Short mmCIF file of C-alpha atoms and ligand atoms in Angstrom, two decimals:
data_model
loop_
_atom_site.label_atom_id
_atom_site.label_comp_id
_atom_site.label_asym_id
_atom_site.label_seq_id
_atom_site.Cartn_x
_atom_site.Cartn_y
_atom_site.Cartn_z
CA UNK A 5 0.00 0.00 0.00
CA UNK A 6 1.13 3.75 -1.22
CA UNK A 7 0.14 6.48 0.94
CA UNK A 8 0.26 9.82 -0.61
CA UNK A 9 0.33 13.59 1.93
CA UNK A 10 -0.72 16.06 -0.19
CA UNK A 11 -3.48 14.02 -2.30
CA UNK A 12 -5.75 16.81 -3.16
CA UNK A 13 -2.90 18.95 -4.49
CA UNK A 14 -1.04 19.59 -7.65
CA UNK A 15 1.82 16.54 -7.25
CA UNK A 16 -0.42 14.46 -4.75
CA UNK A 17 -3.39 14.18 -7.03
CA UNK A 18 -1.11 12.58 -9.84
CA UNK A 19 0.86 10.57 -8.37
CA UNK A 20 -2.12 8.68 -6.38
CA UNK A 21 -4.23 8.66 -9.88
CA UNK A 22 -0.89 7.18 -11.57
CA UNK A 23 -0.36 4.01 -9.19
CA UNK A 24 -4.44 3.66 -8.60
CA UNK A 25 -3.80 3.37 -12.85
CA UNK A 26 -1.38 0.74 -12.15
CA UNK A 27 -3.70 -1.26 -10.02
CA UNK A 28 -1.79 -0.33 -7.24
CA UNK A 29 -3.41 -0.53 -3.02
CA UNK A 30 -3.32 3.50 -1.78
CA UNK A 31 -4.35 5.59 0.93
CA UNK A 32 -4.85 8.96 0.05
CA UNK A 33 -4.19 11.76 2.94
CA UNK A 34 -6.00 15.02 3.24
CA UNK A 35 -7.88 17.18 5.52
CA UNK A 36 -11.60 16.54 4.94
CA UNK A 37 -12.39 12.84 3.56
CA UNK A 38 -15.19 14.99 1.03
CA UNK A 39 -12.15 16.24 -1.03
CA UNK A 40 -10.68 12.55 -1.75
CA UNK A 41 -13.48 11.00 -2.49
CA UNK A 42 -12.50 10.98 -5.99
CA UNK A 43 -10.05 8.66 -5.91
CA UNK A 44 -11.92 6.21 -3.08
CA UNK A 45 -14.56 6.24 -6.70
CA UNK A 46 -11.54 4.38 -7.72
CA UNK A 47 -10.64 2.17 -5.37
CA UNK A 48 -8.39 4.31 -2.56
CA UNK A 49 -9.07 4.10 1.05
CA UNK A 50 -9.15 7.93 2.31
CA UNK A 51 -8.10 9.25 5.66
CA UNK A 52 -8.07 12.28 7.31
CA UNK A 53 -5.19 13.86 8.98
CA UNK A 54 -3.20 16.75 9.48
CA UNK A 55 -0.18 16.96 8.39
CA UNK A 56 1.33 18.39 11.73
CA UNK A 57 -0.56 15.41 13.90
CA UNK A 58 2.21 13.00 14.02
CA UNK A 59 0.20 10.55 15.83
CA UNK A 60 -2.58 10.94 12.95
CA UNK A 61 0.15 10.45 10.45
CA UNK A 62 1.34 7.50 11.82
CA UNK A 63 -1.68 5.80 11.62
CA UNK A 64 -2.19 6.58 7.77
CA UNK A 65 1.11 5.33 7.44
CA UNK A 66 0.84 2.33 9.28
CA UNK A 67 0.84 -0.77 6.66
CA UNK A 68 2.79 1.36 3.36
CA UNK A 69 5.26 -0.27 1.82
CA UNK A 70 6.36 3.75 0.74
CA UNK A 71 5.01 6.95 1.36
CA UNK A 72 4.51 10.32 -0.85
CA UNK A 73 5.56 12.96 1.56
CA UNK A 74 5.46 16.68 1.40
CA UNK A 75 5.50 20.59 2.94
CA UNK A 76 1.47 21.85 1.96
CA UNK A 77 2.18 25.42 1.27
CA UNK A 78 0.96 27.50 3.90
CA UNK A 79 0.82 30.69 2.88
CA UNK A 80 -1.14 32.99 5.36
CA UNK A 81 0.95 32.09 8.06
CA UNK A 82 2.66 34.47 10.28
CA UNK A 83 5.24 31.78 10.54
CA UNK A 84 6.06 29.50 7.56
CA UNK A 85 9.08 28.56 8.61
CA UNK A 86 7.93 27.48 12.08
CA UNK A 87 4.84 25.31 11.05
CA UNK A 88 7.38 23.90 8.17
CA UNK A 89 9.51 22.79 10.87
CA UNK A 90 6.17 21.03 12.78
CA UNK A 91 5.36 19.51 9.45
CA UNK A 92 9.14 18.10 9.03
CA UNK A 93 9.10 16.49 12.30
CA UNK A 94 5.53 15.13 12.33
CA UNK A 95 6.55 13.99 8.90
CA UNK A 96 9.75 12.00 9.85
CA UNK A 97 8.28 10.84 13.72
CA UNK A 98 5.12 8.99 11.33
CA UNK A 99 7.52 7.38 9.23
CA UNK A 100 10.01 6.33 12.65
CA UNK A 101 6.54 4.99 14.39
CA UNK A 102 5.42 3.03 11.48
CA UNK A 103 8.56 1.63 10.38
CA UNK A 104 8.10 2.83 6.50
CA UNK A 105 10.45 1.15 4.61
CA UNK A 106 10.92 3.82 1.28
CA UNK A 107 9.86 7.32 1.01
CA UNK A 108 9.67 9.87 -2.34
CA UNK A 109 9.50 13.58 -0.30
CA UNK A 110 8.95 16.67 -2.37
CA UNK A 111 12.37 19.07 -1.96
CA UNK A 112 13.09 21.77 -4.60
CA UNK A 113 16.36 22.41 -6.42
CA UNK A 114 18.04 24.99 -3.80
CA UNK A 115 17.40 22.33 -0.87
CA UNK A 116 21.24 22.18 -0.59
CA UNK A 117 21.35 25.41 0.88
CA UNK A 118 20.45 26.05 4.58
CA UNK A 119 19.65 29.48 4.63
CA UNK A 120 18.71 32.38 2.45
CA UNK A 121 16.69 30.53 -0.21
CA UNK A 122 13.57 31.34 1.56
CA UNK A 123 10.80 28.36 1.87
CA UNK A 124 13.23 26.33 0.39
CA UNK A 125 15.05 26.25 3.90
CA UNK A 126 12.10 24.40 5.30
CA UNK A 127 12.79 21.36 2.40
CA UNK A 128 16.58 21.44 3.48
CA UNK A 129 15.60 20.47 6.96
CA UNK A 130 13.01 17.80 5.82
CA UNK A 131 15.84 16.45 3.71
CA UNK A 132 17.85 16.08 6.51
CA UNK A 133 15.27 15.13 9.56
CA UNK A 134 14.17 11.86 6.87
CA UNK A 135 17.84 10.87 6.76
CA UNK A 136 18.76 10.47 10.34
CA UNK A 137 15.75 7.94 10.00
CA UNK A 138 18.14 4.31 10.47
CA UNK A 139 16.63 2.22 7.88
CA UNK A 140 14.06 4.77 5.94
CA UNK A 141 15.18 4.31 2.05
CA UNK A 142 14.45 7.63 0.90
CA UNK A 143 15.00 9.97 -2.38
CA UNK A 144 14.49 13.78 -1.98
CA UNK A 145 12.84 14.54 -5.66
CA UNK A 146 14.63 18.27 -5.81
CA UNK A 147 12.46 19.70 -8.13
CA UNK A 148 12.68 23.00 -10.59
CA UNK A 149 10.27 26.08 -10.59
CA UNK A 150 6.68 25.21 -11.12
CA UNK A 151 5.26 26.45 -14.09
CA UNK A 152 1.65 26.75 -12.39
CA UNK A 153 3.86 29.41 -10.50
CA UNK A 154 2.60 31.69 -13.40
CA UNK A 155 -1.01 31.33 -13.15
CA UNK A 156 -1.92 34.03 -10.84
CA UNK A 157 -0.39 36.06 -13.86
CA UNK A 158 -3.43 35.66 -15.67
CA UNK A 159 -4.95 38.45 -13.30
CA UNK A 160 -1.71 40.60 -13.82
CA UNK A 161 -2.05 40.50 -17.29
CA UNK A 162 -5.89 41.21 -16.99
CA UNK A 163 -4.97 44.36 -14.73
CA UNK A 164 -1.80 45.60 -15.76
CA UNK A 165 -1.23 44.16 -19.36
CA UNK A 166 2.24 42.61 -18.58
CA UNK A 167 4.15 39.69 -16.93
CA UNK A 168 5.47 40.91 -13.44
CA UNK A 169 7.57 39.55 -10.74
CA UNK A 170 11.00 39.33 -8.59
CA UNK A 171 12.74 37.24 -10.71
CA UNK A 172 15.26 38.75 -13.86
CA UNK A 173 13.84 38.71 -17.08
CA UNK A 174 17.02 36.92 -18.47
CA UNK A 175 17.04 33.97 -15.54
CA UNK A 176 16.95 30.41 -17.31
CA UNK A 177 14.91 28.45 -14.72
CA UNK A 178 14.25 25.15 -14.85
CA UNK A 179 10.75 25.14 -15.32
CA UNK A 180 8.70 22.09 -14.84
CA UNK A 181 4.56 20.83 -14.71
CA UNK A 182 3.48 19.75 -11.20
CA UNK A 183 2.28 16.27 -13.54
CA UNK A 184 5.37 15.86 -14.60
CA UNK A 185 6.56 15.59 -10.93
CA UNK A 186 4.12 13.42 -9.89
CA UNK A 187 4.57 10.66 -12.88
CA UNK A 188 8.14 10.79 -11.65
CA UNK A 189 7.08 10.17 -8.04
CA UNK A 190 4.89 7.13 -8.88
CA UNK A 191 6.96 5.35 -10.56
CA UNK A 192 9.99 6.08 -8.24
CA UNK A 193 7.76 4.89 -5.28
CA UNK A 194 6.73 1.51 -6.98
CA UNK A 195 10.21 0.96 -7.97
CA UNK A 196 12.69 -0.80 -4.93
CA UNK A 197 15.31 1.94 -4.36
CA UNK A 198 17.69 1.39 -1.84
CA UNK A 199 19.75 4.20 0.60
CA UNK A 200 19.01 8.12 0.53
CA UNK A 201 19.54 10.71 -1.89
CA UNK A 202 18.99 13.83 -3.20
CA UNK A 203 17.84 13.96 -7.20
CA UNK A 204 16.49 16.56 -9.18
CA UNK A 205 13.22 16.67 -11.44
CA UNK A 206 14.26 20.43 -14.14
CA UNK A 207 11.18 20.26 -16.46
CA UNK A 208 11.63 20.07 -20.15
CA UNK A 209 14.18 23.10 -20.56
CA UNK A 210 15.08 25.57 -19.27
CA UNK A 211 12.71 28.82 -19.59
CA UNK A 212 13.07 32.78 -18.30
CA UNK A 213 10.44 35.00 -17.69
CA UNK A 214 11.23 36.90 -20.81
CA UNK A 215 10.32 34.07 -23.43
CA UNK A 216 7.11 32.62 -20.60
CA UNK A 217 5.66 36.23 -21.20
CA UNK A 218 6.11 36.27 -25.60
CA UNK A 219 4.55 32.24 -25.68
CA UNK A 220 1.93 33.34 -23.25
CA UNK A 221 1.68 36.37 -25.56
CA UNK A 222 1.31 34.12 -28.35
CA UNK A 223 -1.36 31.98 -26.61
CA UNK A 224 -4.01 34.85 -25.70
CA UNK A 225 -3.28 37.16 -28.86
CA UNK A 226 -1.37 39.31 -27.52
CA UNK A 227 1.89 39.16 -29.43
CA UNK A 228 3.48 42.32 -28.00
CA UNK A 229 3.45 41.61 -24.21
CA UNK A 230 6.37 41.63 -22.00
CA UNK A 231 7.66 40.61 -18.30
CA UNK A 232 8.59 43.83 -15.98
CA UNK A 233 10.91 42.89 -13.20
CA UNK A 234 9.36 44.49 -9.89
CA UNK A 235 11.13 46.07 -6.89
CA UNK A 236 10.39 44.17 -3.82
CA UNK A 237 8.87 47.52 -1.91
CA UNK A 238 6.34 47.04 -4.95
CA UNK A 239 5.42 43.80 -5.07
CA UNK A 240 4.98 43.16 -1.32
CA UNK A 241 1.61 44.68 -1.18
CA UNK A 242 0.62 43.07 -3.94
CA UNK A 243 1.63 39.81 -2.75
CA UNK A 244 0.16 40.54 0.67
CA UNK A 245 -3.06 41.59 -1.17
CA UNK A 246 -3.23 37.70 -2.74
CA UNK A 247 -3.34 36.87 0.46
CA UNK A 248 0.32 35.81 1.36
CA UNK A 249 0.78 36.76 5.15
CA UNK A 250 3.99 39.54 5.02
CA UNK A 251 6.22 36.68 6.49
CA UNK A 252 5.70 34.60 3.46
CA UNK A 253 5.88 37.52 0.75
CA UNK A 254 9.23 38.11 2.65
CA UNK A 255 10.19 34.67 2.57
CA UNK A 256 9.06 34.48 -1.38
CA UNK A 257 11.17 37.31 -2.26
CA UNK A 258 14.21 36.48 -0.24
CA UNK A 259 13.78 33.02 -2.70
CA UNK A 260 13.73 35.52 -5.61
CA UNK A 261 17.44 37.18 -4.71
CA UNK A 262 18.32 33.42 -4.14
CA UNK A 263 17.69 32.97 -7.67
CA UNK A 264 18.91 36.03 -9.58
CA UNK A 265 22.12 36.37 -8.29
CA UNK A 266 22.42 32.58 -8.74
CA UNK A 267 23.00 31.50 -5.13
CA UNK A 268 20.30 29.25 -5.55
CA UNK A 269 20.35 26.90 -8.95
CA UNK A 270 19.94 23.91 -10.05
CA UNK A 271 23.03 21.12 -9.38
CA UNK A 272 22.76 18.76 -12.11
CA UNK A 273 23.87 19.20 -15.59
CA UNK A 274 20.40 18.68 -17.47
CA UNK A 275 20.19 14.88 -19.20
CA UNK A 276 17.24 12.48 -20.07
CA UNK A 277 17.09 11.44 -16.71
CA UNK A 278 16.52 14.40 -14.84
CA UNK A 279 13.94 16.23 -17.73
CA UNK A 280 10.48 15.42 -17.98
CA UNK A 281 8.04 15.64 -21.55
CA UNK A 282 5.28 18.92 -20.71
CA UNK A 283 6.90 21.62 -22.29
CA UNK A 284 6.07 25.76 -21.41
CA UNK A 285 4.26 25.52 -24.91
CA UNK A 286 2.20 22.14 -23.99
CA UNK A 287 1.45 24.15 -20.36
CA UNK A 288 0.22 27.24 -21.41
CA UNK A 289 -2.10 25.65 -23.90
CA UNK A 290 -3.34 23.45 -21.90
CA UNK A 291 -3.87 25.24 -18.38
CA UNK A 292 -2.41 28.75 -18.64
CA UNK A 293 -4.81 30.09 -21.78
CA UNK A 294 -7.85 28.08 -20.93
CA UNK A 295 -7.75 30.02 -17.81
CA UNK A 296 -7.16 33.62 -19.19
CA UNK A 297 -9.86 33.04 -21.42
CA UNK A 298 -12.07 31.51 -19.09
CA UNK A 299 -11.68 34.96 -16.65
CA UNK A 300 -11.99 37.02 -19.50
CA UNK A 301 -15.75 35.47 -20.46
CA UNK A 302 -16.57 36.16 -16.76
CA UNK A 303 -15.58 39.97 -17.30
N1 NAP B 427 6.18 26.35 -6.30
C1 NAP B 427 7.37 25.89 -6.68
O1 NAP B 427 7.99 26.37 -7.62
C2 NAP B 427 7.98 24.73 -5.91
C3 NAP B 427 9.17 24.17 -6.36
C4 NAP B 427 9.72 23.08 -5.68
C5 NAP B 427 9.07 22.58 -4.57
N2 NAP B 427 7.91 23.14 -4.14
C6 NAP B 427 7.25 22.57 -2.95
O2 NAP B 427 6.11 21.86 -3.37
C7 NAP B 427 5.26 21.67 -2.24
C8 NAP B 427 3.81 21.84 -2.66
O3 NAP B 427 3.44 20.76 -3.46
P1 NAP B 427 2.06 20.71 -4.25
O4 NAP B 427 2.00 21.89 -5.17
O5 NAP B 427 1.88 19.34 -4.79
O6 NAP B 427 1.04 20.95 -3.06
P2 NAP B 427 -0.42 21.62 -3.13
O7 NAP B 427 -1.04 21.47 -4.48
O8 NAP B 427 -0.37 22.93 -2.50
O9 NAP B 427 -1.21 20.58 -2.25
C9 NAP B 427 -1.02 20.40 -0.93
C10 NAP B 427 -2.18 19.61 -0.38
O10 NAP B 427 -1.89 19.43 0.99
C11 NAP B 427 -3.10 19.39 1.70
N3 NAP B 427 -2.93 20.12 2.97
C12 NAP B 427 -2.80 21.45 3.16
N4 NAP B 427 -2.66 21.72 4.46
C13 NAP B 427 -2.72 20.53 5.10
C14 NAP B 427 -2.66 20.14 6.46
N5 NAP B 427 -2.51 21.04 7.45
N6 NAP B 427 -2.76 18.84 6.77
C15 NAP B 427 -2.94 17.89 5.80
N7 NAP B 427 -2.99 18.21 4.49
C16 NAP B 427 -2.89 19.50 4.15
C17 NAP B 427 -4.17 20.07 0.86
O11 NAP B 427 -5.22 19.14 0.72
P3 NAP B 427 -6.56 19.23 1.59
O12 NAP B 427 -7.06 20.64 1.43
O13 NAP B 427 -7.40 18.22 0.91
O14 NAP B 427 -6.17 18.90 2.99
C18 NAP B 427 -3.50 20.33 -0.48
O15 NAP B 427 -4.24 19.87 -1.57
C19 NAP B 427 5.73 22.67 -1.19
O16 NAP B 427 6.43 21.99 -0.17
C20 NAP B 427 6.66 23.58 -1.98
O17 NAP B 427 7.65 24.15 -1.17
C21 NAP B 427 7.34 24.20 -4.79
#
């Protein structure tokens, strides 16, 4: 049995529809039992816990040959770092109590740093709390920059007719689909790895802001827009405004000089084994203009 944190969300969802596929035995983890009833349709057995109850986690875990473990964002907090830490060792005293044999966790590229990479310090730490677990087999998927990280630009276009952000509009990142981590999840989590390590999941190239804002352009028919870098005094009220507490804007933009003066990158060279197939073209398509259009009909 496979039991999957997360299951509602963008890499949970996929990776317990992917081994359910496979006639795989999962539990799916989430708040409310409501939300996962879509995958009990299909055979799952749902349970409700949160993700900072170690006692609750340790019963969903109880029985799985390999768990799907990860940080839910939380946002709003006053302290993300603090309730990351809770979630790290709830996380890592479920899988000591149920003796898991194998766990996938979700860690970003920039988890080898232990400081000033913002959020990312909080996947450092869970790195490191699941590997002074004697006889956990674990692999850290470090994964690139989400492209659903662009979404909430469909309301920036819609207000301000450009792409904006923190990030510099040169910046190769190694942008990758949330389904493209979760396919690599599933099939790492059926397969028997042995030991602990750290390997990163960089999308299908790399992509900057500057080329996301002329295919998104392309997309919507609107050949001519561009990406404006924003200050930080600028963009904290509008982050705040989304409804990011001020720790977590702070925390988002410290992530943001992380990653334009470089301190925080990706490791690997890029090869076959560490790209996956949804391109920024297949992405944008697919989720990024059928939502711009979709707001735009509401208007
Ligand atoms: N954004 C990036 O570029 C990036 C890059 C690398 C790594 N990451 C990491 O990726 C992770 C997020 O992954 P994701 O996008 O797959 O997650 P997600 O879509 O935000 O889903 C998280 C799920 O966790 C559940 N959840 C939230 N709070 C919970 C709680 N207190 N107890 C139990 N369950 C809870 C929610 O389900 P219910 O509502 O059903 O409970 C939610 O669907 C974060 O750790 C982030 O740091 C992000």
């Amino acid at each position: 049995m496979f039991a999957i944190t997360g299951a509602t969300g963008n890499t949970g969802g996929v990776v317990a529809e992917k081994l359910l596929a496979s006639g795989e035995k999962v539990r799916v983890i989430g708040r409310d039992t409501g939300r996962l009833a879509r995958f009990v349709q299909k055979g799952a057995d749902a349970f409700a816990a949160d993700i900072t109850d170690s006692a609750a986690l340790a019963r969903a875990f109880e029985g799985a040959t390999a768990v799907y473990a990860l940080i839910p964002p939380n946002i709003s907090s006053n302290d993300v770092r603090g309730y990351q830490e809770r979630v790290g060792d709830a996380l890592a005293s479920a899988l000591r109590q149920a003796s898991v044999q194998r766990a996938v966790t979700l860690s970003s590229v920039g988890a080898d740093k232990s400081e000033k990479v913002g959020p990312v310090v909080g996947l450092h730490n869970l790195e490191q709390k699941l590997n002074a677990i004697a006889g956990l087999n674990v692999i850290h998927l470090r994964a690139g920059y989400f492209m659903e990280n662009v979404l909430p630009q469909v309301d920036v276009i819609r207000n301000f007719g450009i792409l904006g952000g923190p990030v510099r509009a040169d910046l190769l990142l190694p942008m990758i689909a949330t389904r493209d981590i979760g396919t690599v999840a599933a099939e790492l989590l059926k397969s028997g790895f042995t030991g602990k390590q750290s390997r990163e999941v960089l999308g299908q190239r790399d992509v900057s802001y500057k080329e996301m804002a002329s295919i998104i352009g392309r997309a919507i028919g609107k050949p001519e827009l561009g990406y404006v870098q924003l200050p930080a005094q600028q963009l904290k009220p509008a982050l705040t405004q989304m409804g990011m507490s001020s720790n977590m804007a702070d925390l988002l933009l410290e992530m943001a000089e992380a990653l334009n003066s470089g301190y925080m990158k990706a490791l690997e060279p890029r090869s076959a084994e560490n790209s996956t197939p949804t391109s920024i073209e297949v992405f944008v398509n697919e989720d990024f203009a059928p939502r711009f259009r979709a707001k735009a009909a509401m208007a």
